[in-house]
XYZ file of C-alpha atoms in Angstrom:
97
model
C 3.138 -14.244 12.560
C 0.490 -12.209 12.753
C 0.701 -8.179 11.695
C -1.880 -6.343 13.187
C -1.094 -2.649 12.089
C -2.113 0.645 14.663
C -4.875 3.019 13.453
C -4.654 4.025 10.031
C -2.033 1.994 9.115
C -1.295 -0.382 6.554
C 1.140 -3.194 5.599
C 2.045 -3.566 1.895
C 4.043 -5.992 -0.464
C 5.636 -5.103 -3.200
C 4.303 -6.853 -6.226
C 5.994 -6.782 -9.563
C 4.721 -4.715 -12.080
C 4.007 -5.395 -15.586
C 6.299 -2.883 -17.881
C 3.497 -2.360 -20.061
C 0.195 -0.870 -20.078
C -3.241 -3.256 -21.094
C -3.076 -1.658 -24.636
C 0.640 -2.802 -24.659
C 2.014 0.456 -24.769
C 5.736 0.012 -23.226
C 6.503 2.446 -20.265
C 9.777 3.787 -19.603
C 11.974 3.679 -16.889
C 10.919 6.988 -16.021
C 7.133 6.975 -15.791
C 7.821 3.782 -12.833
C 10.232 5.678 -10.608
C 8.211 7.724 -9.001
C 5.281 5.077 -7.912
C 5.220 1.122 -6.802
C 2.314 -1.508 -6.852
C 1.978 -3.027 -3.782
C -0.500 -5.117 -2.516
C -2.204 -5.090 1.121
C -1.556 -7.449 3.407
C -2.867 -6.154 6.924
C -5.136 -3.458 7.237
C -5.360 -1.755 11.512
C -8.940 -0.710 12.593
C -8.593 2.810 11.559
C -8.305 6.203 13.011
C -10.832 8.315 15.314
C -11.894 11.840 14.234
C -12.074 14.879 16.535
C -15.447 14.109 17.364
C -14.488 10.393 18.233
C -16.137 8.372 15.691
C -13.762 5.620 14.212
C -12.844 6.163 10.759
C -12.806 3.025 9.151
C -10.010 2.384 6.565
C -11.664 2.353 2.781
C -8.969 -0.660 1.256
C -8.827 -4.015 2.387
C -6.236 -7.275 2.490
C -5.631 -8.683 -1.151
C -6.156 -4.979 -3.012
C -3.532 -3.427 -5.399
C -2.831 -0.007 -4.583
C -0.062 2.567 -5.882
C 1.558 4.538 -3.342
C 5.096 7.040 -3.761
C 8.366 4.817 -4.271
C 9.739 6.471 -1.502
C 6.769 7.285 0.727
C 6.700 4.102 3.202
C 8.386 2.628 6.287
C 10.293 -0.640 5.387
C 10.465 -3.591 7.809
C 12.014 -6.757 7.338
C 9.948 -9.938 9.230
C 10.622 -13.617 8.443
C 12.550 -12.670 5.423
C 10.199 -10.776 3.571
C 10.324 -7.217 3.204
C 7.061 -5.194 4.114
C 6.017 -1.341 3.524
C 4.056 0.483 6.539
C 1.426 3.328 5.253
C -0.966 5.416 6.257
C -3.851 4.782 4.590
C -4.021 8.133 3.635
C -0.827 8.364 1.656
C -2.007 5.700 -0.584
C -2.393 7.503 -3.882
C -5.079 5.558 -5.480
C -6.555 1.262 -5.707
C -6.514 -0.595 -8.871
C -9.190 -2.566 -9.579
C -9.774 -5.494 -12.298
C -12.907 -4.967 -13.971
């Protein structure tokens, strides 16, 4: 099935996070409840501005991004859970270097 998200939108998976950081340091419980790792599946066409010009969303399927634990829609297709975002409540991408 196909997910073609409206304006703005995206459609996240949840992705499991490593516990610690790259220089090992071990995070606690409590520095991971208040943001998830996802990573983006679907991506819509993006949103027009008030002079009409479309606003093309900035991330794109495959990236990691960390949004609020609580801050998404959750929708259940073929037995996987999904997250529905506006881009714009995304609160940052990762990126491997």
């Amino acid at each position: 099935m196909n997910m073609i998200p409206i304006e703005d939108r995206i459609v996240l998976k949840a992705i499991d996070a490593a516990d610690t950081t790259t220089g090992g340091v071990i995070l606690p419980d409590m520095q991971q409840e208040g943001s998830i790792v996802t990573e983006v599946v679907a991506v819509g066409p993006g949103r027009y501005g008030q002079d009409g010009t479309l606003i093309k969303p900035i991330s794109k399927v495959g990236d990691k991004v960390v949004i609020r634990k609580y801050g998404a829609f959750s929708v259940e297709l073929e037995d996987q859970e999904y997250l529905v975002i506006r881009e714009s409540e995304t609160l940052m991408i990762l990126e491997n270097k």
